[in-house]
Backbone as XML, in Angstrom:
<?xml version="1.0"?>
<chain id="A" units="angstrom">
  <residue number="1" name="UNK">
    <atom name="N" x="-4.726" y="7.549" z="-8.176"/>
    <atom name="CA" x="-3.522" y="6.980" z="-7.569"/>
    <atom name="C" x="-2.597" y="6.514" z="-8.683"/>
  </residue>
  <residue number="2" name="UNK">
    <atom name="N" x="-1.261" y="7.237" z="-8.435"/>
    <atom name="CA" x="-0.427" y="6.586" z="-9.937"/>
    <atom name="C" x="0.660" y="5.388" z="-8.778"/>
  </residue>
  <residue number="3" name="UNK">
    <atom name="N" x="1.316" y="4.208" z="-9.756"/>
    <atom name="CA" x="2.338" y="3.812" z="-9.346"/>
    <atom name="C" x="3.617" y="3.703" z="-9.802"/>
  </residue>
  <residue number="4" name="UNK">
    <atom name="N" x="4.429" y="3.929" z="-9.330"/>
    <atom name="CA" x="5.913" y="3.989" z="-9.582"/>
    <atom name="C" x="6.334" y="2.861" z="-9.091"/>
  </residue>
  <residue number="5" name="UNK">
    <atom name="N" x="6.869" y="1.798" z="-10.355"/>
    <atom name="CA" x="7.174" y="0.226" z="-9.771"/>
    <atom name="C" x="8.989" y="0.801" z="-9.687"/>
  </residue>
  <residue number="6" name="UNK">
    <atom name="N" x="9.243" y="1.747" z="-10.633"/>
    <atom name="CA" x="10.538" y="1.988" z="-10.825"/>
    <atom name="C" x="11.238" y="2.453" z="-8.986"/>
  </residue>
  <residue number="7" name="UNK">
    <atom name="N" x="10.466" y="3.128" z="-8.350"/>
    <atom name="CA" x="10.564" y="3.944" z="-7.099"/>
    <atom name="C" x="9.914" y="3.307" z="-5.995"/>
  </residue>
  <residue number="8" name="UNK">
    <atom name="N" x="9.240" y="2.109" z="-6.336"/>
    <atom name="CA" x="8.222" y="1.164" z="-5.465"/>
    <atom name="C" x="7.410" y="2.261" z="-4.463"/>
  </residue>
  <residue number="9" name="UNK">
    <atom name="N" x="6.340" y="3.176" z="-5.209"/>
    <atom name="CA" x="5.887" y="3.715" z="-4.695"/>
    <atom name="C" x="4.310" y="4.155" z="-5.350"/>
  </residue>
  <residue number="10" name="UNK">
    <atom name="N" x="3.264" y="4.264" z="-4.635"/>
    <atom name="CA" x="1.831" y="4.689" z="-5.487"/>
    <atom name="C" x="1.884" y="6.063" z="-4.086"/>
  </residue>
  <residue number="11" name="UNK">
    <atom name="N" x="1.429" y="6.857" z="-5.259"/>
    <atom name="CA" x="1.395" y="8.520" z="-4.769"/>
    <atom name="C" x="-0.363" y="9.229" z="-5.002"/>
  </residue>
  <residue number="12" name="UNK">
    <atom name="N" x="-0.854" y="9.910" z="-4.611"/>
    <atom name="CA" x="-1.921" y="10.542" z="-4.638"/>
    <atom name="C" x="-2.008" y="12.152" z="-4.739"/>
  </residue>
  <residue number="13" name="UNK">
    <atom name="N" x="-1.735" y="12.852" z="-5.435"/>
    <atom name="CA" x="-1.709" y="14.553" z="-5.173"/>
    <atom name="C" x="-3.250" y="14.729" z="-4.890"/>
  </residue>
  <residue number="14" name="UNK">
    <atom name="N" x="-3.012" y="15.735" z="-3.699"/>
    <atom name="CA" x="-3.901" y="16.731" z="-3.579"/>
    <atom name="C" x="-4.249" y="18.146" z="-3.296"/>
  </residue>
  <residue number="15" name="UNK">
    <atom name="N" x="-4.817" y="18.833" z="-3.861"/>
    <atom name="CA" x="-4.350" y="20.398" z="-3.520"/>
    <atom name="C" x="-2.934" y="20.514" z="-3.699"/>
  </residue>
  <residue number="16" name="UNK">
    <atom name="N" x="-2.015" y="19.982" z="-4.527"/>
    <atom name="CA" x="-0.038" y="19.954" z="-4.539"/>
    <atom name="C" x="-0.009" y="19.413" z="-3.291"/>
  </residue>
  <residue number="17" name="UNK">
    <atom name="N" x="-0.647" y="18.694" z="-2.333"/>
    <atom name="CA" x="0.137" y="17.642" z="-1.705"/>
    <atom name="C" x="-0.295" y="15.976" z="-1.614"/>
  </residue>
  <residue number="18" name="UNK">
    <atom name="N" x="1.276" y="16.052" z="-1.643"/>
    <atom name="CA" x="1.295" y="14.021" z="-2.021"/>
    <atom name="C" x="1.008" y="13.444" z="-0.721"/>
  </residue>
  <residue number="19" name="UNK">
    <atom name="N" x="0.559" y="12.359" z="-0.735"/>
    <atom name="CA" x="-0.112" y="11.276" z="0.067"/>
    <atom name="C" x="0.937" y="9.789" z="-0.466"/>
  </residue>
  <residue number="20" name="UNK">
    <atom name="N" x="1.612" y="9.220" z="-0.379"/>
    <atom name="CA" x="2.231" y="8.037" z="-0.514"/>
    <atom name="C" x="2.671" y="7.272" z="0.179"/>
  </residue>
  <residue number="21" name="UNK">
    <atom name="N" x="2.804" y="5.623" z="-0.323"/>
    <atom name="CA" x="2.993" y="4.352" z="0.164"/>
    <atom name="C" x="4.111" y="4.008" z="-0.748"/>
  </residue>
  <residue number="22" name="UNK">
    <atom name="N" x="4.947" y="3.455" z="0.448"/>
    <atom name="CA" x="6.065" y="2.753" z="-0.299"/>
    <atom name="C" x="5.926" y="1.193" z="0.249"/>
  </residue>
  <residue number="23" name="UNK">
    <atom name="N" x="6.972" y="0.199" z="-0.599"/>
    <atom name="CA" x="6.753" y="-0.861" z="-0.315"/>
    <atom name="C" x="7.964" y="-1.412" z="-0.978"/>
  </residue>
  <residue number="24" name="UNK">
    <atom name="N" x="8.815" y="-2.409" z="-0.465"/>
    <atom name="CA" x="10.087" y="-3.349" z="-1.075"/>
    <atom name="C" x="9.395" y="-4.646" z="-1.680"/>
  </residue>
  <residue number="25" name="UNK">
    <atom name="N" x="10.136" y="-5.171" z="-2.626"/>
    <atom name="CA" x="10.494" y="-6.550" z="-2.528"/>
    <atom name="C" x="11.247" y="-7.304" z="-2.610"/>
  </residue>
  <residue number="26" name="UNK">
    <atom name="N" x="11.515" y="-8.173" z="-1.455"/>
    <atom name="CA" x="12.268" y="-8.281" z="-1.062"/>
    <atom name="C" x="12.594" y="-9.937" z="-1.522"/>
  </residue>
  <residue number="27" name="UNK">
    <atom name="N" x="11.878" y="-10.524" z="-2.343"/>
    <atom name="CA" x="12.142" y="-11.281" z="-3.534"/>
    <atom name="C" x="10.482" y="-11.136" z="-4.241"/>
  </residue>
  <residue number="28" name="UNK">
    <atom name="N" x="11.025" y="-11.977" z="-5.258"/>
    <atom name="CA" x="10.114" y="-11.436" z="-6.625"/>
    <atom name="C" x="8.675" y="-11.953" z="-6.242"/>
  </residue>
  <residue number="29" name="UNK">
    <atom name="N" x="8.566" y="-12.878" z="-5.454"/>
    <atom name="CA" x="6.918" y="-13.248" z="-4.397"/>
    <atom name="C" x="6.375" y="-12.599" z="-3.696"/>
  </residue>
  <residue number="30" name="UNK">
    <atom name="N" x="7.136" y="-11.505" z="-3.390"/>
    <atom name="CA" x="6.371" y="-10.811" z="-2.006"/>
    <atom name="C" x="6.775" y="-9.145" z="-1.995"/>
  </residue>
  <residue number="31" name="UNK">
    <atom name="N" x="5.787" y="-8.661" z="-2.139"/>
    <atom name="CA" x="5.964" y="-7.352" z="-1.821"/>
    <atom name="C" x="5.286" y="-6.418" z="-0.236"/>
  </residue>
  <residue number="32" name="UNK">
    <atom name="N" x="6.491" y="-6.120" z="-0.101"/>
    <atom name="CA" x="6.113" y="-5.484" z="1.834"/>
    <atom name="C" x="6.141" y="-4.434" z="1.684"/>
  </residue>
  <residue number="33" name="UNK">
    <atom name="N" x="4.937" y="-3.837" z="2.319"/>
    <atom name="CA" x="4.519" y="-2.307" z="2.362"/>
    <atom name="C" x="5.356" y="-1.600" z="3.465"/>
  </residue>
  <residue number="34" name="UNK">
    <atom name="N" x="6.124" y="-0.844" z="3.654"/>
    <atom name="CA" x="7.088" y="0.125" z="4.594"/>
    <atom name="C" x="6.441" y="1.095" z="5.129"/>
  </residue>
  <residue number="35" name="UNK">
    <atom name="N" x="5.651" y="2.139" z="3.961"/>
    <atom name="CA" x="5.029" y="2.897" z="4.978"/>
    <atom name="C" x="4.030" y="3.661" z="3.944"/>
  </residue>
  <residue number="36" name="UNK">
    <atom name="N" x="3.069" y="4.117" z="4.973"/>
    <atom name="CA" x="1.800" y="5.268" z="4.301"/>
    <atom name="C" x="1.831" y="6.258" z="5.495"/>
  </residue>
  <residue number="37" name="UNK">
    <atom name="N" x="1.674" y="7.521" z="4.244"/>
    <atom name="CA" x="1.703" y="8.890" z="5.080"/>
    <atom name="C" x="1.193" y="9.506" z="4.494"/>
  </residue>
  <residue number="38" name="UNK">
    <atom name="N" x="0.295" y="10.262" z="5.171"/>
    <atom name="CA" x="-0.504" y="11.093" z="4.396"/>
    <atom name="C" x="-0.718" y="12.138" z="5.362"/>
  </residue>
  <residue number="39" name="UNK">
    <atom name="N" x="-0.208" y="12.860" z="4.808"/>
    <atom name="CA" x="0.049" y="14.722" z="6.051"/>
    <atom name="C" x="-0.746" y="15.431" z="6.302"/>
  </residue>
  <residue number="40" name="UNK">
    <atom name="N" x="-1.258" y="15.617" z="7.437"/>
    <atom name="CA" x="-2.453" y="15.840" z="8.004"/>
    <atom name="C" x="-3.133" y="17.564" z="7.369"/>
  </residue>
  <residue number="41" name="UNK">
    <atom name="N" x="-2.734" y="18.072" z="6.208"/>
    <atom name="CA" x="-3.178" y="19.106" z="5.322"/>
    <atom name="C" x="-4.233" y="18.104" z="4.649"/>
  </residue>
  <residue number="42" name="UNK">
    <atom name="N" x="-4.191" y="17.117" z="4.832"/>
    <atom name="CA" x="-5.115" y="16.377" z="3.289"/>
    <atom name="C" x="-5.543" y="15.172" z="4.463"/>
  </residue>
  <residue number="43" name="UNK">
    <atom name="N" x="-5.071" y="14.899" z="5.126"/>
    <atom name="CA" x="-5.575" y="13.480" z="5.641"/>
    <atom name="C" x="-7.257" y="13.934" z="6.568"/>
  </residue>
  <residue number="44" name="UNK">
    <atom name="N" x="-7.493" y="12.678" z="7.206"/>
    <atom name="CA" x="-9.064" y="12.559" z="7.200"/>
    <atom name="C" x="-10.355" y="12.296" z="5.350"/>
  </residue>
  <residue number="45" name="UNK">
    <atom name="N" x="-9.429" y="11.958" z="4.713"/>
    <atom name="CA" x="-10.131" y="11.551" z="3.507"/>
    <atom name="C" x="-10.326" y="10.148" z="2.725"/>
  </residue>
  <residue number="46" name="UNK">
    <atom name="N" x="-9.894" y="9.411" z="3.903"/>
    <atom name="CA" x="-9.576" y="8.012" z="3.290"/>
    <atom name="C" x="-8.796" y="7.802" z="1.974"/>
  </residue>
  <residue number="47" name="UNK">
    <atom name="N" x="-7.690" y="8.626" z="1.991"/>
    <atom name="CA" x="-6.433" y="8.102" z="1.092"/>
    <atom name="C" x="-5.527" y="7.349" z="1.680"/>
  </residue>
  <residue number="48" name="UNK">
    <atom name="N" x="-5.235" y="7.288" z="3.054"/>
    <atom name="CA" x="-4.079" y="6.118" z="3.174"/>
    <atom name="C" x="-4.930" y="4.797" z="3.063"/>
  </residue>
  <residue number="49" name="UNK">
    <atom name="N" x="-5.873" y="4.709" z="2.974"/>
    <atom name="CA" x="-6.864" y="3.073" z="3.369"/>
    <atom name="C" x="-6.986" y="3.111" z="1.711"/>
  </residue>
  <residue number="50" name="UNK">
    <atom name="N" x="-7.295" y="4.225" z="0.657"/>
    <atom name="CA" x="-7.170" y="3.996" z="-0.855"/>
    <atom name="C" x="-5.749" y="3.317" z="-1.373"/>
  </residue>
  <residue number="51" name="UNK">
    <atom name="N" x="-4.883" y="4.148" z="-0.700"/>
    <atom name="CA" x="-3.178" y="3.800" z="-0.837"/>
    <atom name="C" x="-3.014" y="1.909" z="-0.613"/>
  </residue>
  <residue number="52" name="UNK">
    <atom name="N" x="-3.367" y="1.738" z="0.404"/>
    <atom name="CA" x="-3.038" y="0.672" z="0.751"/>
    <atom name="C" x="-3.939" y="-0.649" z="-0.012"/>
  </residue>
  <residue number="53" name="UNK">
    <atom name="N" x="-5.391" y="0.045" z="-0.329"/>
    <atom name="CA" x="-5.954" y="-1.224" z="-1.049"/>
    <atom name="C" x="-5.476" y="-1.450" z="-2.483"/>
  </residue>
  <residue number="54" name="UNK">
    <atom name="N" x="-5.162" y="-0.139" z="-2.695"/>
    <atom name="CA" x="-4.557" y="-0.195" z="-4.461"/>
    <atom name="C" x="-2.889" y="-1.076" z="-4.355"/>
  </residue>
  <residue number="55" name="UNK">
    <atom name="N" x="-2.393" y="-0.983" z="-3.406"/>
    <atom name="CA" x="-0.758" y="-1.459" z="-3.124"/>
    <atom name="C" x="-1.398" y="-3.199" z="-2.993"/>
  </residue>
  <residue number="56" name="UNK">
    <atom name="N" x="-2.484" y="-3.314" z="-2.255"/>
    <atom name="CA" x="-2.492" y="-5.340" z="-2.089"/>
    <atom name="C" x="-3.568" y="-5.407" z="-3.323"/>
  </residue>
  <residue number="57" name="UNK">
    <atom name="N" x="-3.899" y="-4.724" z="-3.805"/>
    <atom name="CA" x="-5.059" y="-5.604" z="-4.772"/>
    <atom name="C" x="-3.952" y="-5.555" z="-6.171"/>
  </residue>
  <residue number="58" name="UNK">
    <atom name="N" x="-3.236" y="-4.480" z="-6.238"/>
    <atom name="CA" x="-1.881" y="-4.603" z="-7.329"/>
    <atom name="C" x="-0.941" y="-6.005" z="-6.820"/>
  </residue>
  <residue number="59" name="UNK">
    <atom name="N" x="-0.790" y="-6.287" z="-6.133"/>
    <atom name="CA" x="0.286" y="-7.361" z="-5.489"/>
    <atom name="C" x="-0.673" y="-8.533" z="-5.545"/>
  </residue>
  <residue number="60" name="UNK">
    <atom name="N" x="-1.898" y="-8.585" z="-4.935"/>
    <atom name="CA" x="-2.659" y="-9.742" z="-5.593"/>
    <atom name="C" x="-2.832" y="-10.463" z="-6.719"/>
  </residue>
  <residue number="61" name="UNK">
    <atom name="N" x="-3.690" y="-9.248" z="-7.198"/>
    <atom name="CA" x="-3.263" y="-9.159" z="-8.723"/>
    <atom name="C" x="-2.366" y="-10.117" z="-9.788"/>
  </residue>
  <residue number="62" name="UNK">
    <atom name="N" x="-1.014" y="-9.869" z="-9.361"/>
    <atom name="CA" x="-0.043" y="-10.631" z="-10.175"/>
    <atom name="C" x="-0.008" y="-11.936" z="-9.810"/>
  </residue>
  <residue number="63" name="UNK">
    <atom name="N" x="-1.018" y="-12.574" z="-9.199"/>
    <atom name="CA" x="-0.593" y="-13.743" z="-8.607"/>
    <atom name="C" x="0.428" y="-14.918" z="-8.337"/>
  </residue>
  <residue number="64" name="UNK">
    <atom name="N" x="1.217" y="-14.138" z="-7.920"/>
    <atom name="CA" x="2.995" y="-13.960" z="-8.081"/>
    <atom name="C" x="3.462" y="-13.758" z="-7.131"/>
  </residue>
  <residue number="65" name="UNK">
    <atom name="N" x="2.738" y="-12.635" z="-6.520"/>
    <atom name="CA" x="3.384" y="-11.872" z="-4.922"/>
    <atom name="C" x="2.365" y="-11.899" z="-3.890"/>
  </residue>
  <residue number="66" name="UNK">
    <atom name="N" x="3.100" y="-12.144" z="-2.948"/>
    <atom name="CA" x="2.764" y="-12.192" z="-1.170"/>
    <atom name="C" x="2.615" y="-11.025" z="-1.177"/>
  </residue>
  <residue number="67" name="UNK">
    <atom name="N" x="1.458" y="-10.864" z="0.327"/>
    <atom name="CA" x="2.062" y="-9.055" z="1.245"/>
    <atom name="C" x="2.520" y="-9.636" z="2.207"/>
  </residue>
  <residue number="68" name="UNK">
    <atom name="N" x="3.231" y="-8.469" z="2.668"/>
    <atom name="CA" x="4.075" y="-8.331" z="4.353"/>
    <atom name="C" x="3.880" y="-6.990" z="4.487"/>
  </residue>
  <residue number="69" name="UNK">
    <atom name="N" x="4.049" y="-6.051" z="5.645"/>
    <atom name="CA" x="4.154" y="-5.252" z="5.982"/>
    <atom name="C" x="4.516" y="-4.704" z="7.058"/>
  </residue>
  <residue number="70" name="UNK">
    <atom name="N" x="5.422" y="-3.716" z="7.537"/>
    <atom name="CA" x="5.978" y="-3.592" z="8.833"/>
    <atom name="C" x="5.323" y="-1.886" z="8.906"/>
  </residue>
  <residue number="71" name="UNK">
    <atom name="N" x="4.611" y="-1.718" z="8.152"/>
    <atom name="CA" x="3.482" y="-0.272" z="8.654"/>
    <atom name="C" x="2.645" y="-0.154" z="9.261"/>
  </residue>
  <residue number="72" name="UNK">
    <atom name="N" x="2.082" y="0.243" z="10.386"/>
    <atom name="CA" x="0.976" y="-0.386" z="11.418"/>
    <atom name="C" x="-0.277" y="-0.228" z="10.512"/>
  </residue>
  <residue number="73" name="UNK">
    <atom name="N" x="-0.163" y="1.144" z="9.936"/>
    <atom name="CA" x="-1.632" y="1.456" z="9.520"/>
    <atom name="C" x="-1.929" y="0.056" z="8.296"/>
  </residue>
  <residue number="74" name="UNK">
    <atom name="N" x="-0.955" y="0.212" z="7.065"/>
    <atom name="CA" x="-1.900" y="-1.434" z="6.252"/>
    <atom name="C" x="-1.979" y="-2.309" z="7.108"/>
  </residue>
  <residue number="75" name="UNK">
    <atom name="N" x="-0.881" y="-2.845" z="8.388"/>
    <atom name="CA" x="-0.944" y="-4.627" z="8.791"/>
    <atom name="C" x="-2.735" y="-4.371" z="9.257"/>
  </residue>
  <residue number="76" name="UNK">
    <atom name="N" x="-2.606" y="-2.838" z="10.004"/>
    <atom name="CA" x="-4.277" y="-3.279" z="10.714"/>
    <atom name="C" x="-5.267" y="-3.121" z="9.663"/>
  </residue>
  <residue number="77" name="UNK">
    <atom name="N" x="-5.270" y="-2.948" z="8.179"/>
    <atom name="CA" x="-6.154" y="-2.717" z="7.120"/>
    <atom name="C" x="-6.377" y="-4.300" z="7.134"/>
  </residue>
  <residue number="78" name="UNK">
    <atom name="N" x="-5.014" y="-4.448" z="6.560"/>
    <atom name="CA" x="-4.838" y="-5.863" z="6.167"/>
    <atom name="C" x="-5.578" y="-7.440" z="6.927"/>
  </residue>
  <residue number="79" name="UNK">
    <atom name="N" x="-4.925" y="-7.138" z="7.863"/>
    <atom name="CA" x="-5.840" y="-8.073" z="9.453"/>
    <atom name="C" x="-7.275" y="-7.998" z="9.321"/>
  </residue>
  <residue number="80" name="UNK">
    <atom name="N" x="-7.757" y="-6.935" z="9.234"/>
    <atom name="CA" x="-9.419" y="-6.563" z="8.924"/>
    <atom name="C" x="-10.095" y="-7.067" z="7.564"/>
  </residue>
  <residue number="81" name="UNK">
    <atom name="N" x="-9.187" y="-7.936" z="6.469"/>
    <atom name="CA" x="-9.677" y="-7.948" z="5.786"/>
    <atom name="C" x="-8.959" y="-10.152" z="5.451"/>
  </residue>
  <residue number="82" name="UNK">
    <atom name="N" x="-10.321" y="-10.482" z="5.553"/>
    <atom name="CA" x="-10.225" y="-12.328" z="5.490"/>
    <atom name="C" x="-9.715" y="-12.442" z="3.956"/>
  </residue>
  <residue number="83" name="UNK">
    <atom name="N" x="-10.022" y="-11.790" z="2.998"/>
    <atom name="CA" x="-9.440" y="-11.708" z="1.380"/>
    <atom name="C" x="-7.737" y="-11.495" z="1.096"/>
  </residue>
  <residue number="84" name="UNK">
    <atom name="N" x="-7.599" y="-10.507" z="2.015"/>
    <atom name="CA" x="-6.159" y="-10.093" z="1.956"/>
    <atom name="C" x="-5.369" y="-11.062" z="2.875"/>
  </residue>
  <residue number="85" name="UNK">
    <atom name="N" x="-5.856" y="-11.441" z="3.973"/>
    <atom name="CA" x="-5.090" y="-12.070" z="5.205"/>
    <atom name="C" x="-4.685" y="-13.365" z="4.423"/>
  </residue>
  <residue number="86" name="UNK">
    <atom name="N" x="-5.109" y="-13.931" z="3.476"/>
    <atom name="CA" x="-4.904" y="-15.137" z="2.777"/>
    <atom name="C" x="-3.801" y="-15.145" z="2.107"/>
  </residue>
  <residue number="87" name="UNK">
    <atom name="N" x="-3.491" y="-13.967" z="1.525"/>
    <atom name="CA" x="-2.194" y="-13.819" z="0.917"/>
    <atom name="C" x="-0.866" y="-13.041" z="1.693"/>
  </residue>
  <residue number="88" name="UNK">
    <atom name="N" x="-1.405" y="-13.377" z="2.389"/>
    <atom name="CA" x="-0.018" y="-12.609" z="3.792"/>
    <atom name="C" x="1.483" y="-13.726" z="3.637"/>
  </residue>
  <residue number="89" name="UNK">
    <atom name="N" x="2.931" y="-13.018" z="3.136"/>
    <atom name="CA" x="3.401" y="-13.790" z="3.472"/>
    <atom name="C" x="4.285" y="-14.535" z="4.386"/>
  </residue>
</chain>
């Protein structure tokens, strides 16, 4: 998984097709995930649930930034997980 802070985006190739999560921030505390897609040529492999843990454990990480998210698939990763739900902002 690479990330592009420049493009606010972490991407995954596979077989030449990309799998990616984007995410804003929307001040310098909090970064909100927008969306994960991963196109059903490649999906069923657990890359959007890779996408999304690498996007909050990077945002954790800096202990600096919140998550938010208005993507169904992370909020319900996110919800499922008592570690992450702590830093929700």
């Amino acid at each position: 998984i690479t990330h592009d802070a420049e493009r606010q985006r972490y991407s995954v190739l596979i077989d030449g097709v990309e799998a990616y999560l984007t995410y804003e921030t929307p001040s310098p505390s909090i970064r909100h995930i927008t969306h994960t897609i991963v196109p059903k040529s490649i999906g069923g492999r657990g890359l959007g649930q890779r996408l999304v843990t690498r996007a909050v454990e990077d945002a954790i990480m800096t202990n600096a930034q919140q998550i938010s998210s208005s993507c169904w698939f992370a909020t319900k990763l996110i919800d499922k997980n008592p570690d992450w739900k702590k830093h929700l902002a």
